[in-house]
Short mmCIF file of C-alpha atoms (C1' of nucleotides) in Angstrom, two decimals:
data_model
loop_
_atom_site.label_atom_id
_atom_site.label_comp_id
_atom_site.label_asym_id
_atom_site.label_seq_id
_atom_site.Cartn_x
_atom_site.Cartn_y
_atom_site.Cartn_z
CA MET A 1 -66.88 -14.88 -32.37
CA PRO A 2 -70.31 -16.23 -31.40
CA LYS A 3 -69.11 -18.16 -28.39
CA ALA A 4 -72.43 -18.21 -26.59
CA ILE A 5 -74.81 -21.00 -27.49
CA TYR A 6 -77.82 -18.73 -27.81
CA GLN A 7 -75.97 -16.59 -30.31
CA THR A 8 -75.04 -19.57 -32.42
CA ILE A 9 -78.66 -20.69 -32.48
CA TYR A 10 -79.80 -17.14 -33.19
CA ARG A 11 -77.50 -16.85 -36.19
CA ASP A 12 -78.41 -20.26 -37.48
CA LEU A 13 -82.13 -19.57 -37.33
CA LYS A 14 -81.65 -16.11 -38.78
CA GLU A 15 -79.79 -17.53 -41.73
CA LYS A 16 -82.40 -20.21 -42.30
CA ILE A 17 -85.13 -17.58 -42.31
CA GLU A 18 -83.21 -15.35 -44.70
CA GLN A 19 -82.74 -18.28 -47.01
CA ASN A 20 -86.46 -18.96 -47.03
CA GLU A 21 -86.41 -22.29 -45.25
CA PHE A 22 -89.68 -21.09 -43.77
CA ALA A 23 -92.36 -19.44 -45.87
CA TYR A 24 -93.66 -16.01 -44.92
CA GLN A 25 -96.36 -16.55 -42.26
CA GLU A 26 -95.27 -20.14 -41.65
CA LEU A 27 -94.80 -21.35 -38.08
CA LEU A 28 -91.36 -22.38 -36.88
CA PRO A 29 -91.06 -25.75 -35.16
CA PRO A 30 -92.21 -25.54 -31.52
CA GLU A 31 -89.74 -24.87 -28.75
CA HIS A 32 -89.44 -28.43 -27.52
CA GLN A 33 -88.46 -29.63 -31.00
CA LEU A 34 -85.87 -26.91 -31.44
CA THR A 35 -84.39 -27.56 -28.00
CA LYS A 36 -83.92 -31.16 -29.04
CA LYS A 37 -82.43 -30.18 -32.39
CA TYR A 38 -79.95 -27.74 -30.85
CA ASP A 39 -79.52 -29.86 -27.72
CA CYS A 40 -80.00 -26.93 -25.40
CA SER A 41 -82.29 -25.82 -22.61
CA ARG A 42 -85.56 -24.09 -23.21
CA ASN A 43 -84.28 -20.82 -21.77
CA THR A 44 -81.38 -20.74 -24.16
CA LEU A 45 -83.57 -21.37 -27.17
CA ARG A 46 -86.06 -18.74 -26.06
CA ARG A 47 -83.26 -16.22 -25.79
CA ALA A 48 -82.31 -16.84 -29.41
CA ILE A 49 -85.94 -16.49 -30.51
CA SER A 50 -86.24 -13.28 -28.55
CA CYS A 51 -83.38 -11.80 -30.60
CA LEU A 52 -85.25 -12.68 -33.78
CA VAL A 53 -88.32 -10.92 -32.45
CA THR A 54 -86.26 -7.78 -31.84
CA ASP A 55 -85.02 -7.99 -35.42
CA GLY A 56 -88.59 -8.20 -36.70
CA TYR A 57 -87.92 -11.65 -38.17
CA VAL A 58 -90.54 -13.60 -36.20
CA GLN A 59 -93.55 -13.05 -34.01
CA THR A 60 -94.27 -15.23 -30.99
CA MET A 61 -97.89 -16.08 -30.21
CA GLN A 62 -98.83 -17.67 -26.92
CA GLY A 63 -100.58 -20.98 -27.44
CA LYS A 64 -100.03 -20.89 -31.20
CA GLY A 65 -96.39 -20.82 -32.13
CA VAL A 66 -93.70 -18.65 -33.65
CA ARG A 67 -94.57 -17.08 -36.98
CA ASN A 68 -92.07 -16.08 -39.64
CA ILE A 69 -92.77 -12.48 -40.69
CA TYR A 70 -89.46 -11.88 -42.46
CA ARG A 71 -89.44 -10.14 -45.80
CA PRO A 72 -86.28 -9.37 -47.68
CA ILE A 73 -85.51 -5.67 -47.87
CA GLU A 74 -84.85 -3.91 -51.09
CA GLN A 75 -81.37 -4.02 -52.54
CA THR A 76 -80.95 -0.28 -52.68
CA SER A 77 -80.84 0.12 -48.94
CA PHE A 78 -77.51 0.67 -47.33
CA THR A 79 -78.44 2.38 -44.11
CA ILE A 80 -80.27 0.23 -41.63
CA GLY A 81 -81.29 0.17 -38.00
CA GLU A 82 -78.19 -1.41 -36.59
CA ILE A 83 -74.77 -0.27 -35.59
CA GLU A 84 -72.74 -0.72 -38.68
CA SER A 85 -69.90 1.24 -40.17
CA PHE A 86 -70.09 2.74 -43.62
CA ARG A 87 -67.70 0.15 -45.03
CA GLU A 88 -69.63 -2.71 -43.47
CA SER A 89 -72.87 -1.47 -45.03
CA ALA A 90 -71.22 -1.04 -48.41
CA LYS A 91 -69.74 -4.51 -48.32
CA ARG A 92 -73.04 -6.06 -47.31
CA ASN A 93 -74.62 -4.53 -50.39
CA GLY A 94 -71.78 -5.43 -52.75
CA LEU A 95 -70.79 -1.84 -53.42
CA THR A 96 -67.38 -0.20 -53.50
CA PRO A 97 -66.81 2.30 -50.68
CA ARG A 98 -64.35 5.17 -50.77
CA THR A 99 -63.65 7.76 -48.13
CA ARG A 100 -62.11 11.19 -48.53
CA VAL A 101 -60.94 13.12 -45.50
CA LEU A 102 -61.86 16.78 -45.85
CA LEU A 103 -60.61 17.90 -42.47
CA PHE A 104 -58.66 16.35 -39.62
CA VAL A 105 -57.98 18.50 -36.56
CA GLU A 106 -57.67 18.26 -32.81
CA LEU A 107 -59.66 20.70 -30.74
CA ALA A 108 -61.24 21.42 -27.37
CA VAL A 109 -65.02 21.35 -27.38
CA SER A 110 -66.57 24.83 -27.29
CA ASP A 111 -69.70 25.72 -25.34
CA ARG A 112 -71.75 25.70 -28.52
CA GLN A 113 -70.37 22.33 -29.62
CA ALA A 114 -70.96 20.97 -26.12
CA SER A 115 -74.65 21.76 -26.40
CA TYR A 116 -75.22 19.43 -29.34
CA THR A 117 -72.44 16.86 -29.05
CA GLY A 118 -73.02 15.94 -25.43
CA PHE A 119 -69.32 16.33 -24.60
CA SER A 120 -68.43 18.68 -21.76
CA PRO A 121 -66.92 22.02 -22.79
CA GLY A 122 -63.15 21.85 -22.98
CA THR A 123 -63.05 18.12 -23.75
CA GLU A 124 -60.19 17.21 -26.09
CA VAL A 125 -61.46 15.61 -29.28
CA TYR A 126 -60.51 14.82 -32.84
CA TYR A 127 -62.80 16.61 -35.25
CA ILE A 128 -62.98 14.98 -38.64
CA GLN A 129 -64.95 15.79 -41.75
CA ARG A 130 -65.23 12.95 -44.20
CA LEU A 131 -66.92 12.39 -47.51
CA HIS A 132 -68.16 8.88 -48.23
CA TYR A 133 -68.57 7.58 -51.77
CA LEU A 134 -70.38 4.49 -52.93
CA ASP A 135 -69.41 3.36 -56.40
CA ASP A 136 -67.86 6.82 -56.93
CA LEU A 137 -71.03 8.66 -55.99
CA PRO A 138 -70.64 11.05 -53.02
CA LEU A 139 -73.47 10.16 -50.65
CA ILE A 140 -72.68 11.14 -47.08
CA ILE A 141 -70.76 13.86 -45.28
CA ASN A 142 -69.79 12.88 -41.77
CA HIS A 143 -68.78 15.23 -38.99
CA ASN A 144 -67.05 13.06 -36.38
CA TYR A 145 -66.02 14.04 -32.89
CA PHE A 146 -63.91 11.36 -31.19
CA LEU A 147 -62.93 11.58 -27.53
CA LYS A 148 -59.13 11.78 -27.66
CA GLU A 149 -58.73 10.06 -24.32
CA ALA A 150 -60.67 7.01 -25.50
CA VAL A 151 -59.35 6.90 -29.07
CA PRO A 152 -55.64 7.65 -28.84
CA GLY A 153 -53.41 7.72 -31.88
CA LEU A 154 -56.03 8.46 -34.47
CA THR A 155 -54.50 9.71 -37.71
CA LYS A 156 -55.67 11.03 -41.04
CA GLU A 157 -54.52 7.80 -42.65
CA ILE A 158 -56.74 5.74 -40.38
CA ALA A 159 -59.63 8.09 -41.06
CA GLU A 160 -59.19 7.49 -44.78
CA ASN A 161 -59.78 3.83 -44.20
CA SER A 162 -62.02 2.47 -41.47
CA ILE A 163 -61.96 4.13 -38.07
CA TYR A 164 -64.15 1.38 -36.67
CA ASP A 165 -61.70 -1.23 -37.85
CA TYR A 166 -58.99 0.64 -35.93
CA LEU A 167 -61.15 0.93 -32.82
CA GLU A 168 -62.11 -2.72 -32.72
CA ASN A 169 -59.04 -4.51 -34.05
CA THR A 170 -56.18 -2.26 -32.93
CA LEU A 171 -57.50 -0.58 -29.79
CA HIS A 172 -59.72 -3.58 -28.99
CA MET A 173 -62.55 -1.32 -28.06
CA THR A 174 -66.04 -2.75 -27.95
CA ILE A 175 -68.85 -0.62 -29.28
CA VAL A 176 -71.99 -1.21 -27.30
CA ASN A 177 -74.79 1.13 -28.15
CA SER A 178 -75.62 4.23 -30.09
CA LYS A 179 -78.34 6.79 -29.45
CA ARG A 180 -79.50 8.38 -32.65
CA VAL A 181 -81.75 11.21 -33.71
CA MET A 182 -82.95 11.59 -37.26
CA THR A 183 -84.01 14.94 -38.62
CA VAL A 184 -84.39 16.75 -41.93
CA GLU A 185 -82.30 19.86 -42.39
CA LYS A 186 -81.56 22.49 -44.98
CA ILE A 187 -78.51 21.75 -47.08
CA THR A 188 -75.51 23.94 -46.47
CA GLU A 189 -72.95 25.25 -48.95
CA ILE A 190 -70.59 22.50 -47.88
CA ASP A 191 -73.21 19.83 -48.59
CA GLU A 192 -73.98 21.41 -51.92
CA LYS A 193 -70.35 21.57 -52.91
CA TYR A 194 -69.23 18.10 -51.93
CA LEU A 195 -72.35 16.06 -52.54
CA LYS A 196 -72.90 17.90 -55.81
CA LEU A 197 -76.46 18.67 -54.91
CA ASN A 198 -78.59 21.16 -56.76
CA VAL A 199 -80.72 23.37 -54.50
CA ASP A 200 -83.42 23.54 -57.15
CA ASP A 201 -83.63 19.79 -56.96
CA TYR A 202 -83.40 19.03 -53.25
CA ASN A 203 -82.93 21.84 -50.75
CA CYS A 204 -82.80 19.63 -47.67
CA MET A 205 -81.29 16.35 -46.55
CA ALA A 206 -81.49 13.56 -43.99
CA VAL A 207 -79.35 14.12 -40.91
CA VAL A 208 -78.53 11.40 -38.40
CA SER A 209 -76.89 12.54 -35.18
CA SER A 210 -75.51 9.83 -32.95
CA GLN A 211 -73.85 9.43 -29.57
CA THR A 212 -71.94 6.18 -29.31
CA TYR A 213 -70.83 4.40 -26.14
CA ASN A 214 -68.08 1.84 -25.62
CA SER A 215 -68.03 -1.06 -23.19
CA ASP A 216 -66.84 1.18 -20.36
CA GLY A 217 -70.07 3.13 -20.65
CA ILE A 218 -68.14 6.11 -22.00
CA MET A 219 -69.54 8.19 -24.82
CA PHE A 220 -66.50 8.27 -27.08
CA GLU A 221 -68.07 9.55 -30.29
CA TYR A 222 -70.51 12.11 -31.52
CA THR A 223 -71.26 12.05 -35.21
CA GLN A 224 -73.48 14.02 -37.48
CA SER A 225 -74.14 12.20 -40.76
CA ARG A 226 -75.61 14.24 -43.56
CA HIS A 227 -77.13 12.04 -46.25
CA ARG A 228 -78.04 12.73 -49.86
CA PRO A 229 -81.83 12.61 -49.59
CA ASP A 230 -82.47 10.54 -52.70
CA TYR A 231 -80.29 7.68 -51.47
CA PHE A 232 -81.23 7.69 -47.83
CA ARG A 233 -83.20 4.79 -46.33
CA PHE A 234 -83.34 3.95 -42.66
CA TYR A 235 -84.85 0.69 -41.44
CA ASP A 236 -86.27 0.07 -38.01
CA ASN A 237 -88.41 -2.47 -36.18
CA ALA A 238 -90.35 -1.37 -33.14
CA VAL A 239 -91.68 -3.87 -30.62
CA ARG A 240 -94.55 -3.06 -28.27
CA ARG A 241 -93.79 -4.05 -24.67
CA MET B 1 -101.64 -3.75 -17.11
CA PRO B 2 -98.07 -4.58 -16.03
CA LYS B 3 -98.96 -7.89 -14.47
CA ALA B 4 -95.55 -9.48 -14.86
CA ILE B 5 -93.06 -8.88 -12.08
CA TYR B 6 -90.22 -8.03 -14.43
CA GLN B 7 -92.33 -5.34 -16.06
CA THR B 8 -93.18 -3.77 -12.74
CA ILE B 9 -89.50 -3.68 -11.82
CA TYR B 10 -88.62 -2.34 -15.27
CA ARG B 11 -91.10 0.51 -14.95
CA ASP B 12 -90.04 1.33 -11.43
CA LEU B 13 -86.36 1.52 -12.34
CA LYS B 14 -87.14 3.46 -15.51
CA GLU B 15 -89.07 6.02 -13.54
CA LYS B 16 -86.30 6.35 -10.96
CA ILE B 17 -83.77 6.92 -13.70
CA GLU B 18 -85.95 9.50 -15.43
CA GLN B 19 -86.35 11.31 -12.14
CA ASN B 20 -82.59 11.46 -11.69
CA GLU B 21 -82.34 9.19 -8.67
CA PHE B 22 -79.07 8.11 -10.28
CA ALA B 23 -76.62 10.59 -11.74
CA TYR B 24 -75.48 10.26 -15.36
CA GLN B 25 -72.62 7.72 -15.38
CA GLU B 26 -73.44 6.51 -11.87
CA LEU B 27 -73.66 2.77 -11.21
CA LEU B 28 -76.97 1.23 -10.19
CA PRO B 29 -76.96 -1.01 -7.09
CA PRO B 30 -75.63 -4.50 -7.92
CA GLU B 31 -78.00 -7.30 -8.85
CA HIS B 32 -78.01 -9.04 -5.49
CA GLN B 33 -79.10 -5.84 -3.75
CA LEU B 34 -81.88 -5.18 -6.21
CA THR B 35 -83.15 -8.76 -6.04
CA LYS B 36 -83.43 -8.29 -2.28
CA LYS B 37 -85.16 -4.94 -2.67
CA TYR B 38 -87.69 -6.26 -5.19
CA ASP B 39 -87.82 -9.69 -3.56
CA CYS B 40 -87.40 -11.52 -6.85
CA SER B 41 -85.04 -13.96 -8.49
CA ARG B 42 -81.88 -12.89 -10.27
CA ASN B 43 -83.27 -13.87 -13.66
CA THR B 44 -86.34 -11.73 -13.20
CA LEU B 45 -84.30 -8.71 -12.22
CA ARG B 46 -81.92 -9.23 -15.11
CA ARG B 47 -84.83 -9.30 -17.49
CA ALA B 48 -85.96 -5.89 -16.27
CA ILE B 49 -82.42 -4.52 -16.64
CA SER B 50 -82.22 -5.92 -20.14
CA CYS B 51 -85.28 -3.87 -21.11
CA LEU B 52 -83.55 -0.74 -19.85
CA VAL B 53 -80.52 -1.60 -21.98
CA THR B 54 -82.74 -1.84 -25.06
CA ASP B 55 -84.15 1.58 -24.23
CA GLY B 56 -80.65 3.03 -24.03
CA TYR B 57 -81.17 3.92 -20.37
CA VAL B 58 -78.34 1.84 -18.91
CA GLN B 59 -75.25 -0.05 -19.96
CA THR B 60 -74.21 -3.30 -18.30
CA MET B 61 -70.51 -4.01 -17.81
CA GLN B 62 -69.31 -7.44 -16.81
CA GLY B 63 -67.35 -7.32 -13.59
CA LYS B 64 -68.15 -3.65 -13.02
CA GLY B 65 -71.82 -2.95 -12.76
CA VAL B 66 -74.72 -1.25 -14.50
CA ARG B 67 -74.12 2.32 -15.58
CA ASN B 68 -76.82 4.94 -16.01
CA ILE B 69 -76.42 6.59 -19.43
CA TYR B 70 -79.83 8.22 -19.55
CA ARG B 71 -80.15 11.77 -20.75
CA PRO B 72 -83.46 13.56 -21.03
CA ILE B 73 -84.53 14.28 -24.59
CA GLU B 74 -85.60 17.67 -25.80
CA GLN B 75 -89.16 18.79 -25.36
CA THR B 76 -89.83 19.41 -29.04
CA SER B 77 -89.75 15.76 -29.98
CA PHE B 78 -93.01 14.06 -30.63
CA THR B 79 -91.97 11.19 -32.83
CA ILE B 80 -89.80 8.58 -31.23
CA GLY B 81 -88.59 5.07 -31.81
CA GLU B 82 -91.52 3.27 -30.28
CA ILE B 83 -94.93 2.24 -31.36
CA GLU B 84 -97.07 5.09 -30.29
CA SER B 85 -100.14 6.66 -31.79
CA PHE B 86 -100.26 10.31 -32.69
CA ARG B 87 -102.53 11.11 -29.76
CA GLU B 88 -100.28 9.28 -27.34
CA SER B 89 -97.23 11.24 -28.52
CA ALA B 90 -99.13 14.49 -28.25
CA LYS B 91 -100.31 13.74 -24.75
CA ARG B 92 -96.83 12.74 -23.66
CA ASN B 93 -95.58 16.15 -24.74
CA GLY B 94 -98.47 18.07 -23.25
CA LEU B 95 -99.79 19.26 -26.61
CA THR B 96 -103.29 19.34 -28.02
CA PRO B 97 -103.86 16.96 -30.93
CA ARG B 98 -106.51 17.34 -33.61
CA THR B 99 -107.24 15.11 -36.57
CA ARG B 100 -109.02 15.94 -39.80
CA VAL B 101 -110.13 13.17 -42.14
CA LEU B 102 -109.47 14.16 -45.73
CA LEU B 103 -110.59 10.92 -47.32
CA PHE B 104 -112.26 7.73 -46.15
CA VAL B 105 -112.91 5.00 -48.74
CA GLU B 106 -112.98 1.26 -49.08
CA LEU B 107 -111.02 -0.27 -51.93
CA ALA B 108 -109.30 -3.36 -53.28
CA VAL B 109 -105.51 -3.09 -53.40
CA SER B 110 -104.18 -2.51 -56.92
CA ASP B 111 -101.01 -4.08 -58.30
CA ARG B 112 -99.16 -0.82 -57.86
CA GLN B 113 -100.38 -0.37 -54.29
CA ALA B 114 -99.51 -3.98 -53.55
CA SER B 115 -95.89 -3.33 -54.47
CA TYR B 116 -95.35 -0.77 -51.73
CA THR B 117 -97.95 -1.65 -49.10
CA GLY B 118 -97.10 -5.33 -48.79
CA PHE B 119 -100.77 -6.33 -49.13
CA SER B 120 -101.64 -8.82 -51.87
CA PRO B 121 -103.39 -7.38 -54.93
CA GLY B 122 -107.16 -7.47 -54.51
CA THR B 123 -107.06 -7.32 -50.70
CA GLU B 124 -109.99 -5.36 -49.28
CA VAL B 125 -108.82 -2.37 -47.25
CA TYR B 126 -109.92 0.94 -45.84
CA TYR B 127 -107.90 3.77 -47.34
CA ILE B 128 -107.82 6.85 -45.18
CA GLN B 129 -106.09 10.18 -45.59
CA ARG B 130 -105.75 12.16 -42.40
CA LEU B 131 -104.24 15.46 -41.42
CA HIS B 132 -102.82 15.70 -37.89
CA TYR B 133 -102.54 18.99 -36.06
CA LEU B 134 -100.61 19.76 -32.92
CA ASP B 135 -101.71 22.92 -31.17
CA ASP B 136 -103.50 23.90 -34.41
CA LEU B 137 -100.39 23.48 -36.56
CA PRO B 138 -100.76 20.91 -39.38
CA LEU B 139 -97.74 18.62 -39.04
CA ILE B 140 -98.41 15.22 -40.56
CA ILE B 141 -100.37 13.76 -43.44
CA ASN B 142 -101.08 10.07 -43.00
CA HIS B 143 -102.08 7.63 -45.70
CA ASN B 144 -103.50 4.61 -43.89
CA TYR B 145 -104.41 1.25 -45.36
CA PHE B 146 -106.24 -1.00 -42.89
CA LEU B 147 -107.00 -4.62 -43.65
CA LYS B 148 -110.81 -4.73 -43.63
CA GLU B 149 -110.90 -8.31 -42.46
CA ALA B 150 -108.84 -7.52 -39.36
CA VAL B 151 -110.34 -4.11 -38.60
CA PRO B 152 -114.09 -4.48 -39.18
CA GLY B 153 -116.49 -1.63 -38.63
CA LEU B 154 -114.08 1.23 -39.07
CA THR B 155 -115.87 4.51 -39.70
CA LYS B 156 -115.00 8.07 -40.53
CA GLU B 157 -116.04 9.08 -37.01
CA ILE B 158 -113.55 6.66 -35.48
CA ALA B 159 -110.85 7.91 -37.83
CA GLU B 160 -111.48 11.45 -36.62
CA ASN B 161 -110.61 10.34 -33.13
CA SER B 162 -108.12 7.58 -32.37
CA ILE B 163 -108.12 4.49 -34.56
CA TYR B 164 -105.67 2.83 -32.18
CA ASP B 165 -108.02 3.41 -29.28
CA TYR B 166 -110.72 1.63 -31.31
CA LEU B 167 -108.40 -1.24 -32.21
CA GLU B 168 -107.21 -1.84 -28.69
CA ASN B 169 -110.22 -1.03 -26.55
CA THR B 170 -113.14 -1.98 -28.78
CA LEU B 171 -111.77 -4.71 -31.02
CA HIS B 172 -109.34 -5.84 -28.30
CA MET B 173 -106.58 -6.19 -30.84
CA THR B 174 -103.01 -6.25 -29.61
CA ILE B 175 -100.43 -4.42 -31.66
CA VAL B 176 -97.14 -6.24 -31.53
CA ASN B 177 -94.56 -4.84 -33.87
CA SER B 178 -94.05 -2.40 -36.66
CA LYS B 179 -91.46 -2.43 -39.42
CA ARG B 180 -90.58 1.03 -40.55
CA VAL B 181 -88.60 2.69 -43.29
CA MET B 182 -87.65 6.31 -43.16
CA THR B 183 -86.88 8.28 -46.29
CA VAL B 184 -86.80 11.85 -47.54
CA GLU B 185 -89.11 12.68 -50.44
CA LYS B 186 -90.16 15.63 -52.53
CA ILE B 187 -93.27 17.35 -51.28
CA THR B 188 -96.37 16.91 -53.40
CA GLU B 189 -99.13 19.40 -54.13
CA ILE B 190 -101.25 17.73 -51.48
CA ASP B 191 -98.52 18.16 -48.88
CA GLU B 192 -98.03 21.77 -49.90
CA LYS B 193 -101.72 22.51 -49.71
CA TYR B 194 -102.55 20.89 -46.40
CA LEU B 195 -99.35 21.38 -44.45
CA LYS B 196 -99.11 24.94 -45.74
CA LEU B 197 -95.55 24.41 -46.83
CA ASN B 198 -93.68 26.80 -49.07
CA VAL B 199 -91.57 25.07 -51.72
CA ASP B 200 -89.03 27.87 -51.60
CA ASP B 201 -88.56 27.09 -47.95
CA TYR B 202 -88.53 23.30 -47.82
CA ASN B 203 -89.05 21.27 -50.97
CA CYS B 204 -88.91 17.86 -49.32
CA MET B 205 -90.12 16.12 -46.19
CA ALA B 206 -89.60 13.17 -43.89
CA VAL B 207 -91.58 10.09 -44.85
CA VAL B 208 -92.09 7.12 -42.52
CA SER B 209 -93.62 4.02 -44.09
CA SER B 210 -94.69 1.29 -41.72
CA GLN B 211 -96.12 -2.20 -41.78
CA THR B 212 -97.79 -3.11 -38.51
CA TYR B 213 -98.61 -6.59 -37.21
CA ASN B 214 -101.15 -7.70 -34.63
CA SER B 215 -100.85 -10.54 -32.14
CA ASP B 216 -102.03 -13.06 -34.73
CA GLY B 217 -98.95 -12.26 -36.80
CA ILE B 218 -101.14 -10.59 -39.41
CA MET B 219 -100.05 -7.40 -41.10
CA PHE B 220 -103.22 -5.36 -40.66
CA GLU B 221 -101.92 -1.89 -41.47
CA TYR B 222 -99.72 -0.09 -43.92
CA THR B 223 -99.20 3.59 -43.31
CA GLN B 224 -97.23 6.29 -45.00
CA SER B 225 -96.65 9.28 -42.71
CA ARG B 226 -95.49 12.46 -44.33
CA HIS B 227 -93.98 14.86 -41.81
CA ARG B 228 -93.32 18.59 -41.92
CA PRO B 229 -89.52 18.54 -42.05
CA ASP B 230 -88.92 21.31 -39.54
CA TYR B 231 -90.84 19.51 -36.79
CA PHE B 232 -89.69 15.97 -37.45
CA ARG B 233 -87.45 14.16 -34.96
CA PHE B 234 -87.05 10.43 -34.73
CA TYR B 235 -85.24 8.82 -31.82
CA ASP B 236 -83.60 5.44 -31.84
CA ASN B 237 -81.21 3.39 -29.75
CA ALA B 238 -79.18 0.68 -31.45
CA VAL B 239 -77.55 -2.11 -29.45
CA ARG B 240 -74.63 -4.12 -30.78
CA ARG B 241 -75.12 -7.83 -30.29
"C1'" DG C 1 -48.41 -10.39 -10.46
"C1'" DC C 2 -51.30 -13.26 -7.77
"C1'" DC C 3 -55.43 -14.08 -5.18
"C1'" DG C 4 -59.89 -13.55 -3.46
"C1'" DA C 5 -64.12 -10.88 -3.45
"C1'" DT C 6 -67.44 -8.71 -6.27
"C1'" DT C 7 -70.30 -8.31 -10.28
"C1'" DT C 8 -72.24 -9.47 -14.54
"C1'" DG C 9 -72.84 -13.34 -18.33
"C1'" DT C 10 -74.39 -17.88 -19.67
"C1'" DC C 11 -76.83 -22.08 -19.05
"C1'" DC C 12 -79.59 -25.61 -16.99
"C1'" DG C 13 -83.73 -27.93 -14.84
"C1'" DT C 14 -88.05 -27.36 -13.04
"C1'" DA C 15 -92.58 -25.56 -11.83
"C1'" DT C 16 -96.58 -23.01 -12.80
"C1'" DG C 17 -99.56 -19.89 -15.52
"C1'" DT C 18 -102.10 -18.74 -19.70
"C1'" DA C 19 -103.72 -18.94 -24.38
"C1'" DT C 20 -104.96 -21.81 -28.26
"C1'" DC C 21 -106.73 -25.72 -30.47
"C1'" DC D 1 -111.74 -31.19 -21.35
"C1'" DG D 2 -107.06 -32.52 -22.41
"C1'" DA D 3 -103.05 -31.66 -25.24
"C1'" DT D 4 -100.03 -28.31 -27.09
"C1'" DA D 5 -97.33 -24.10 -27.07
"C1'" DC D 6 -95.54 -19.99 -25.34
"C1'" DA D 7 -94.86 -16.81 -20.83
"C1'" DT D 8 -93.17 -16.09 -16.35
"C1'" DA D 9 -90.48 -17.14 -12.43
"C1'" DC D 10 -87.27 -19.52 -9.30
"C1'" DG D 11 -82.90 -21.48 -7.74
"C1'" DG D 12 -78.53 -23.18 -8.65
"C1'" DA D 13 -74.04 -23.74 -11.05
"C1'" DC D 14 -70.16 -22.15 -13.34
"C1'" DA D 15 -67.64 -18.74 -16.37
"C1'" DA D 16 -65.58 -14.28 -17.26
"C1'" DA D 17 -64.25 -9.65 -16.21
"C1'" DT D 18 -62.95 -6.30 -12.78
"C1'" DC D 19 -60.98 -4.45 -8.70
"C1'" DG D 20 -58.52 -4.02 -4.41
"C1'" DG D 21 -55.13 -5.78 -1.26
#
DNA sequence: GCCGATTTGTCCGTATGTATC
DNA sequence: CGATACATACGGACAAATCGG
């Protein structure tokens, strides 16, 4: 898949850093050495480095060099600051995912739903409620709204497996970006029931609302993810510009 | 401050988008037109556009154009996915910030503190507890650990105002990036006392832990921010690469 | 379906500026 | 001061995707 040269270099360097080929705080070889090694132009190499900066893996310092500031994240994390489906996250952490579909309906977006989903009122969508388990522990309840026009042929069976797998491999849709808002909200009766939460223990939970766009610039999904608070971790790296 | 051409273009386009010079879903003028308008090379313009993509303002589509996908965010938000000090966020939202220093001490990092701060045991730091108000409402308790070596001369008086203002304008330090983890945790007695929270209402809160690096690639700050759950909102835009 | 025009994506080489050592 | 290293910018070439005729 990584056709572009800069992406190949980016992945190679990323892997090397993850496998501790450079110590924490150590400088990477200077640009001119790496351009020789990868037999590419300076621009191309710099583009790869720039991706690593965005990931929080390295820090560039004018006149000094490129410093490795990567630290492995804890094992327990399964929700991180990238676009990744539930199954992908699970797999990456060596855990067994399971998905139960609680509700699968088709509906037209109401005025109230329009106000928080970002879809126009009347838009035809699939509305799906799903419960995600990790190693048989119910962790997340997802409320998905998929634009019917952009995601035709969605079924309950697909929803039980990976919707993203269907989108990318069957419909050949490309997911481009996702705007997310994280908040903390009171748990509802539904949360309590399905996530087996005890109000005396935790009475609120982490909620991630996201609007996702495909390569046509169309928002095809609105999702509200409600996470068990004791298992929720969200990673992020912010870069000052 | 925006000396670089690409940054000037980036800010100009960003402002135009925020002020609705382009409708949601509308295409921006093609590259060759914009390079003429800004009298710059194609690469420079593309760099500016790329920043807007990272911000989630636009979406580029090969063969089609650059689509505006910007939507204004709600007023209530004061915590977003950028590096921004408390006072900066407050100002941006037209609110009055106030800071109360609860504790200001110098200490050597213990083994236990080392495990979550990322500082080595024995490192000399300032440990500061601060309570942040917005329009006289206590919203956030911060536990700051500043590397003494990198932030010399910190005082309680500075902590009562803006530490970041001191870092940038007096010490001339440049903040580069910040790795953050968001979690949901039980509220403690300290939280309850200072944020005037009622356990029957909310018994947990949003916690943002961050490690911040300066332009020397040195982690000079670890901070745990504990947010009143009902006022916490965290924005993020993820881009698939 | 083909073809050409348009538009963005990738890559290169080079020049100059700026910060560090 | 010179050498080294990253930052910015330009211009050109070709590839890939899209769209209209």
